[in-house]
Each structure stands twice: as C-alpha cells, then as structure tokens.
mmCIF file of N, CA and C in Angstrom:
data_model
loop_
_atom_site.group_PDB
_atom_site.id
_atom_site.type_symbol
_atom_site.label_atom_id
_atom_site.label_comp_id
_atom_site.label_asym_id
_atom_site.label_seq_id
_atom_site.Cartn_x
_atom_site.Cartn_y
_atom_site.Cartn_z
ATOM 1 N N TYR W 1 52.466 -4.682 -9.565
ATOM 2 C CA TYR W 1 53.262 -5.103 -10.709
ATOM 3 C C TYR W 1 52.924 -6.532 -11.140
ATOM 4 N N ARG W 2 51.630 -6.857 -11.114
ATOM 5 C CA ARG W 2 51.183 -8.167 -11.573
ATOM 6 C C ARG W 2 50.787 -8.078 -13.040
ATOM 7 N N PRO W 3 51.123 -9.091 -13.828
ATOM 8 C CA PRO W 3 50.661 -9.100 -15.217
ATOM 9 C C PRO W 3 49.153 -9.365 -15.274
ATOM 10 N N ALA W 4 48.530 -8.944 -16.369
ATOM 11 C CA ALA W 4 47.098 -9.175 -16.548
ATOM 12 C C ALA W 4 46.793 -10.667 -16.453
ATOM 13 N N HIS W 5 45.727 -10.995 -15.714
ATOM 14 C CA HIS W 5 45.361 -12.398 -15.566
ATOM 15 C C HIS W 5 43.896 -12.539 -15.173
ATOM 16 N N LEU W 6 43.365 -13.736 -15.365
ATOM 17 C CA LEU W 6 42.007 -14.087 -14.979
ATOM 18 C C LEU W 6 42.072 -15.224 -13.973
ATOM 19 N N HIS W 7 41.236 -15.164 -12.935
ATOM 20 C CA HIS W 7 41.160 -16.224 -11.921
ATOM 21 C C HIS W 7 40.009 -17.172 -12.244
ATOM 22 N N TYR W 8 40.224 -18.451 -11.935
ATOM 23 C CA TYR W 8 39.204 -19.473 -12.160
ATOM 24 C C TYR W 8 39.116 -20.417 -10.982
ATOM 25 N N ILE W 9 37.897 -20.873 -10.700
ATOM 26 C CA ILE W 9 37.652 -22.024 -9.837
ATOM 27 C C ILE W 9 36.844 -22.981 -10.697
ATOM 28 N N VAL W 10 37.419 -24.144 -10.979
ATOM 29 C CA VAL W 10 36.779 -25.116 -11.859
ATOM 30 C C VAL W 10 36.498 -26.370 -11.038
ATOM 31 N N SER W 11 35.240 -26.839 -11.058
ATOM 32 C CA SER W 11 34.902 -28.033 -10.285
ATOM 33 C C SER W 11 33.941 -28.914 -11.067
ATOM 34 N N ALA W 12 34.019 -30.197 -10.764
ATOM 35 C CA ALA W 12 33.105 -31.176 -11.348
ATOM 36 C C ALA W 12 33.035 -32.358 -10.393
ATOM 37 N N GLU W 13 31.868 -32.948 -10.297
ATOM 38 C CA GLU W 13 31.685 -34.086 -9.396
ATOM 39 C C GLU W 13 32.685 -35.193 -9.734
ATOM 40 N N GLY W 14 33.345 -35.725 -8.713
ATOM 41 C CA GLY W 14 34.309 -36.807 -8.899
ATOM 42 C C GLY W 14 35.719 -36.326 -9.199
ATOM 43 N N PHE W 15 35.929 -35.015 -9.225
ATOM 44 C CA PHE W 15 37.239 -34.444 -9.524
ATOM 45 C C PHE W 15 37.650 -33.470 -8.422
ATOM 46 N N THR W 16 38.952 -33.276 -8.261
ATOM 47 C CA THR W 16 39.477 -32.288 -7.323
ATOM 48 C C THR W 16 39.222 -30.899 -7.893
ATOM 49 N N THR W 17 38.721 -29.996 -7.064
ATOM 50 C CA THR W 17 38.488 -28.618 -7.496
ATOM 51 C C THR W 17 39.817 -27.951 -7.825
ATOM 52 N N LEU W 18 39.844 -27.236 -8.921
ATOM 53 C CA LEU W 18 41.040 -26.525 -9.376
ATOM 54 C C LEU W 18 40.847 -25.030 -9.177
ATOM 55 N N VAL W 19 41.776 -24.404 -8.462
ATOM 56 C CA VAL W 19 41.808 -22.947 -8.310
ATOM 57 C C VAL W 19 43.078 -22.487 -9.015
ATOM 58 N N THR W 20 42.937 -21.649 -10.033
ATOM 59 C CA THR W 20 44.093 -21.273 -10.848
ATOM 60 C C THR W 20 43.873 -19.911 -11.493
ATOM 61 N N HIS W 21 44.792 -19.527 -12.321
ATOM 62 C CA HIS W 21 44.665 -18.301 -13.104
ATOM 63 C C HIS W 21 45.423 -18.482 -14.409
ATOM 64 N N ILE W 22 45.075 -17.665 -15.406
ATOM 65 C CA ILE W 22 45.805 -17.666 -16.671
ATOM 66 C C ILE W 22 46.273 -16.242 -16.946
ATOM 67 N N PHE W 23 47.378 -16.132 -17.674
ATOM 68 C CA PHE W 23 48.043 -14.854 -17.893
ATOM 69 C C PHE W 23 48.111 -14.491 -19.369
ATOM 70 N N ASP W 24 48.141 -13.193 -19.630
ATOM 71 C CA ASP W 24 48.345 -12.649 -20.971
ATOM 72 C C ASP W 24 49.855 -12.566 -21.226
ATOM 73 N N PRO W 25 50.394 -13.348 -22.157
ATOM 74 C CA PRO W 25 51.841 -13.346 -22.396
ATOM 75 C C PRO W 25 52.380 -12.026 -22.938
ATOM 76 N N ASP W 26 51.499 -11.144 -23.428
ATOM 77 C CA ASP W 26 51.932 -9.862 -23.979
ATOM 78 C C ASP W 26 51.979 -8.744 -22.929
ATOM 79 N N ASP W 27 51.618 -9.059 -21.697
ATOM 80 C CA ASP W 27 51.626 -8.043 -20.645
ATOM 81 C C ASP W 27 53.062 -7.616 -20.330
ATOM 82 N N PRO W 28 53.300 -6.328 -20.116
ATOM 83 C CA PRO W 28 54.672 -5.858 -19.851
ATOM 84 C C PRO W 28 55.287 -6.421 -18.564
ATOM 85 N N TYR W 29 54.474 -6.911 -17.615
ATOM 86 C CA TYR W 29 55.001 -7.454 -16.355
ATOM 87 C C TYR W 29 55.137 -8.979 -16.364
ATOM 88 N N ILE W 30 54.939 -9.611 -17.519
ATOM 89 C CA ILE W 30 54.897 -11.080 -17.576
ATOM 90 C C ILE W 30 56.202 -11.731 -17.110
ATOM 91 N N ARG W 31 57.328 -11.088 -17.306
ATOM 92 C CA ARG W 31 58.618 -11.667 -16.905
ATOM 93 C C ARG W 31 59.071 -11.216 -15.512
ATOM 94 N N SER W 32 58.248 -10.375 -14.848
ATOM 95 C CA SER W 32 58.654 -9.878 -13.527
ATOM 96 C C SER W 32 57.484 -9.884 -12.544
ATOM 97 N N ASP W 33 56.656 -10.922 -12.585
ATOM 98 C CA ASP W 33 55.497 -11.021 -11.700
ATOM 99 C C ASP W 33 55.920 -10.908 -10.237
ATOM 100 N N ALA W 34 55.289 -10.006 -9.517
ATOM 101 C CA ALA W 34 55.658 -9.729 -8.122
ATOM 102 C C ALA W 34 55.451 -10.930 -7.198
ATOM 103 N N VAL W 35 54.555 -11.854 -7.556
ATOM 104 C CA VAL W 35 54.328 -13.019 -6.688
ATOM 105 C C VAL W 35 54.784 -14.329 -7.340
ATOM 106 N N PHE W 36 55.508 -14.243 -8.441
ATOM 107 C CA PHE W 36 56.109 -15.406 -9.106
ATOM 108 C C PHE W 36 55.077 -16.481 -9.470
ATOM 109 N N GLY W 37 53.880 -16.062 -9.915
ATOM 110 C CA GLY W 37 52.825 -17.008 -10.243
ATOM 111 C C GLY W 37 52.770 -17.426 -11.699
ATOM 112 N N VAL W 38 53.579 -16.823 -12.551
ATOM 113 C CA VAL W 38 53.522 -17.110 -13.988
ATOM 114 C C VAL W 38 54.296 -18.381 -14.311
ATOM 115 N N LYS W 39 53.612 -19.292 -15.008
ATOM 116 C CA LYS W 39 54.243 -20.515 -15.531
ATOM 117 C C LYS W 39 53.859 -20.616 -17.000
ATOM 118 N N GLU W 40 54.689 -21.235 -17.779
ATOM 119 C CA GLU W 40 54.431 -21.384 -19.216
ATOM 120 C C GLU W 40 53.051 -21.993 -19.482
ATOM 121 N N SER W 41 52.651 -22.985 -18.677
ATOM 122 C CA SER W 41 51.363 -23.658 -18.889
ATOM 123 C C SER W 41 50.170 -22.759 -18.572
ATOM 124 N N LEU W 42 50.401 -21.613 -17.937
ATOM 125 C CA LEU W 42 49.320 -20.692 -17.576
ATOM 126 C C LEU W 42 49.208 -19.505 -18.523
ATOM 127 N N LEU W 43 49.989 -19.507 -19.594
ATOM 128 C CA LEU W 43 49.904 -18.446 -20.591
ATOM 129 C C LEU W 43 48.791 -18.765 -21.586
ATOM 130 N N ALA W 44 47.986 -17.771 -21.920
ATOM 131 C CA ALA W 44 46.872 -17.968 -22.849
ATOM 132 C C ALA W 44 46.841 -16.811 -23.836
ATOM 133 N N ASP W 45 46.322 -17.075 -25.010
ATOM 134 C CA ASP W 45 46.262 -16.073 -26.073
ATOM 135 C C ASP W 45 44.975 -15.259 -25.950
ATOM 136 N N PHE W 46 45.079 -14.042 -25.438
ATOM 137 C CA PHE W 46 43.942 -13.140 -25.318
ATOM 138 C C PHE W 46 43.778 -12.420 -26.660
ATOM 139 N N GLN W 47 42.611 -12.552 -27.263
ATOM 140 C CA GLN W 47 42.369 -11.941 -28.564
ATOM 141 C C GLN W 47 41.287 -10.872 -28.455
ATOM 142 N N ARG W 48 41.588 -9.687 -28.962
ATOM 143 C CA ARG W 48 40.591 -8.619 -29.002
ATOM 144 C C ARG W 48 39.680 -8.883 -30.200
ATOM 145 N N ILE W 49 38.386 -8.928 -29.951
ATOM 146 C CA ILE W 49 37.396 -9.179 -30.991
ATOM 147 C C ILE W 49 36.656 -7.868 -31.262
ATOM 148 N N ASP W 50 36.843 -7.322 -32.450
ATOM 149 C CA ASP W 50 36.162 -6.095 -32.867
ATOM 150 C C ASP W 50 34.947 -6.470 -33.708
ATOM 151 N N ASP W 51 33.858 -6.767 -33.028
ATOM 152 C CA ASP W 51 32.634 -7.211 -33.688
ATOM 153 C C ASP W 51 31.449 -6.655 -32.889
ATOM 154 N N ALA W 52 30.969 -5.488 -33.292
ATOM 155 C CA ALA W 52 29.909 -4.793 -32.552
ATOM 156 C C ALA W 52 28.650 -5.642 -32.417
ATOM 157 N N ARG W 53 28.289 -6.356 -33.480
ATOM 158 C CA ARG W 53 27.087 -7.194 -33.430
ATOM 159 C C ARG W 53 27.226 -8.294 -32.389
ATOM 160 N N LYS W 54 28.352 -8.996 -32.406
ATOM 161 C CA LYS W 54 28.590 -10.086 -31.453
ATOM 162 C C LYS W 54 28.702 -9.543 -30.026
ATOM 163 N N ALA W 55 29.359 -8.393 -29.869
ATOM 164 C CA ALA W 55 29.489 -7.776 -28.544
ATOM 165 C C ALA W 55 28.104 -7.473 -27.970
ATOM 166 N N LYS W 56 27.230 -6.898 -28.786
ATOM 167 C CA LYS W 56 25.874 -6.567 -28.334
ATOM 168 C C LYS W 56 25.103 -7.837 -27.999
ATOM 169 N N GLU W 57 25.252 -8.859 -28.846
ATOM 170 C CA GLU W 57 24.592 -10.146 -28.632
ATOM 171 C C GLU W 57 24.999 -10.755 -27.287
ATOM 172 N N LEU W 58 26.252 -10.557 -26.897
ATOM 173 C CA LEU W 58 26.761 -11.081 -25.628
ATOM 174 C C LEU W 58 26.463 -10.170 -24.443
ATOM 175 N N GLY W 59 25.868 -9.016 -24.704
ATOM 176 C CA GLY W 59 25.483 -8.112 -23.635
ATOM 177 C C GLY W 59 26.534 -7.100 -23.236
ATOM 178 N N PHE W 60 27.574 -6.925 -24.058
ATOM 179 C CA PHE W 60 28.608 -5.943 -23.771
ATOM 180 C C PHE W 60 28.181 -4.563 -24.255
ATOM 181 N N THR W 61 28.645 -3.521 -23.586
ATOM 182 C CA THR W 61 28.306 -2.160 -23.987
ATOM 183 C C THR W 61 29.315 -1.587 -24.970
ATOM 184 N N ASN W 62 30.509 -2.183 -25.068
ATOM 185 C CA ASN W 62 31.509 -1.754 -26.061
ATOM 186 C C ASN W 62 31.231 -2.430 -27.397
ATOM 187 N N ASP W 63 31.886 -1.959 -28.450
ATOM 188 C CA ASP W 63 31.798 -2.601 -29.767
ATOM 189 C C ASP W 63 32.832 -3.707 -29.924
ATOM 190 N N TRP W 64 33.576 -4.005 -28.869
ATOM 191 C CA TRP W 64 34.637 -5.013 -28.912
ATOM 192 C C TRP W 64 34.678 -5.727 -27.567
ATOM 193 N N PHE W 65 35.392 -6.868 -27.522
ATOM 194 C CA PHE W 65 35.568 -7.609 -26.274
ATOM 195 C C PHE W 65 36.804 -8.501 -26.409
ATOM 196 N N TRP W 66 37.250 -9.040 -25.290
ATOM 197 C CA TRP W 66 38.390 -9.957 -25.284
ATOM 198 C C TRP W 66 37.876 -11.384 -25.274
ATOM 199 N N SER W 67 38.561 -12.262 -25.982
ATOM 200 C CA SER W 67 38.231 -13.682 -26.021
ATOM 201 C C SER W 67 39.494 -14.473 -25.708
ATOM 202 N N VAL W 68 39.336 -15.559 -24.974
ATOM 203 C CA VAL W 68 40.484 -16.419 -24.652
ATOM 204 C C VAL W 68 40.005 -17.858 -24.575
ATOM 205 N N ASN W 69 40.812 -18.771 -25.088
ATOM 206 C CA ASN W 69 40.551 -20.205 -24.992
ATOM 207 C C ASN W 69 41.682 -20.843 -24.194
ATOM 208 N N HIS W 70 41.318 -21.709 -23.260
ATOM 209 C CA HIS W 70 42.334 -22.400 -22.459
ATOM 210 C C HIS W 70 41.751 -23.724 -21.995
ATOM 211 N N ASP W 71 42.540 -24.788 -22.032
ATOM 212 C CA ASP W 71 42.100 -26.098 -21.565
ATOM 213 C C ASP W 71 42.489 -26.262 -20.105
ATOM 214 N N PHE W 72 41.519 -26.635 -19.269
ATOM 215 C CA PHE W 72 41.761 -26.948 -17.867
ATOM 216 C C PHE W 72 41.637 -28.457 -17.693
ATOM 217 N N VAL W 73 42.555 -29.062 -16.958
ATOM 218 C CA VAL W 73 42.535 -30.496 -16.721
ATOM 219 C C VAL W 73 42.341 -30.723 -15.229
ATOM 220 N N LEU W 74 41.308 -31.502 -14.890
ATOM 221 C CA LEU W 74 41.011 -31.791 -13.492
ATOM 222 C C LEU W 74 41.500 -33.188 -13.108
ATOM 223 N N ALA W 75 41.976 -33.331 -11.868
ATOM 224 C CA ALA W 75 42.441 -34.631 -11.361
ATOM 225 C C ALA W 75 41.260 -35.354 -10.713
ATOM 226 N N ARG W 76 41.200 -36.653 -10.906
ATOM 227 C CA ARG W 76 40.128 -37.467 -10.265
ATOM 228 C C ARG W 76 40.417 -37.644 -8.798
#
C-alpha cells in the first residue's frame, strides 16, 4: 500500500550524499502510506508525455513516457 514513488541517491564532491524519494500526489495511497514516508516537500508533478517522436528519441518502446521535475538541495 505504498504510493507511486521514485528513489534517488544524489551526490556531489563537498556535499553530504542525499538518499530520498519523491511521490506522485495523485496516487490513491498518498494519504495512507504504509511506512509514513510522504512529506509535502517530496511531492512532485508527474506528467504523462504523449510524444512518439520524443519517446523514440529517448529510447523508449512506448509512444509516451512520464516526466517529472524536482529540485534536490544538498548540504555542504
């Protein structure tokens, strides 16, 4: 009963490595996450892109794909 999410490990020299995840706010389990990992700052807008040309260019086999933008901030 976990909401849809993506895991990330983000690292850069001189910064603390960040291990985190982001969630789809439209997921039916978003308000009842079994491990209580959902926070407002971890919600991201997942957008379905219906663009067969772009999907093929990116190496996808479908005519569509999901896109998401999220800012990660690392501590020094």
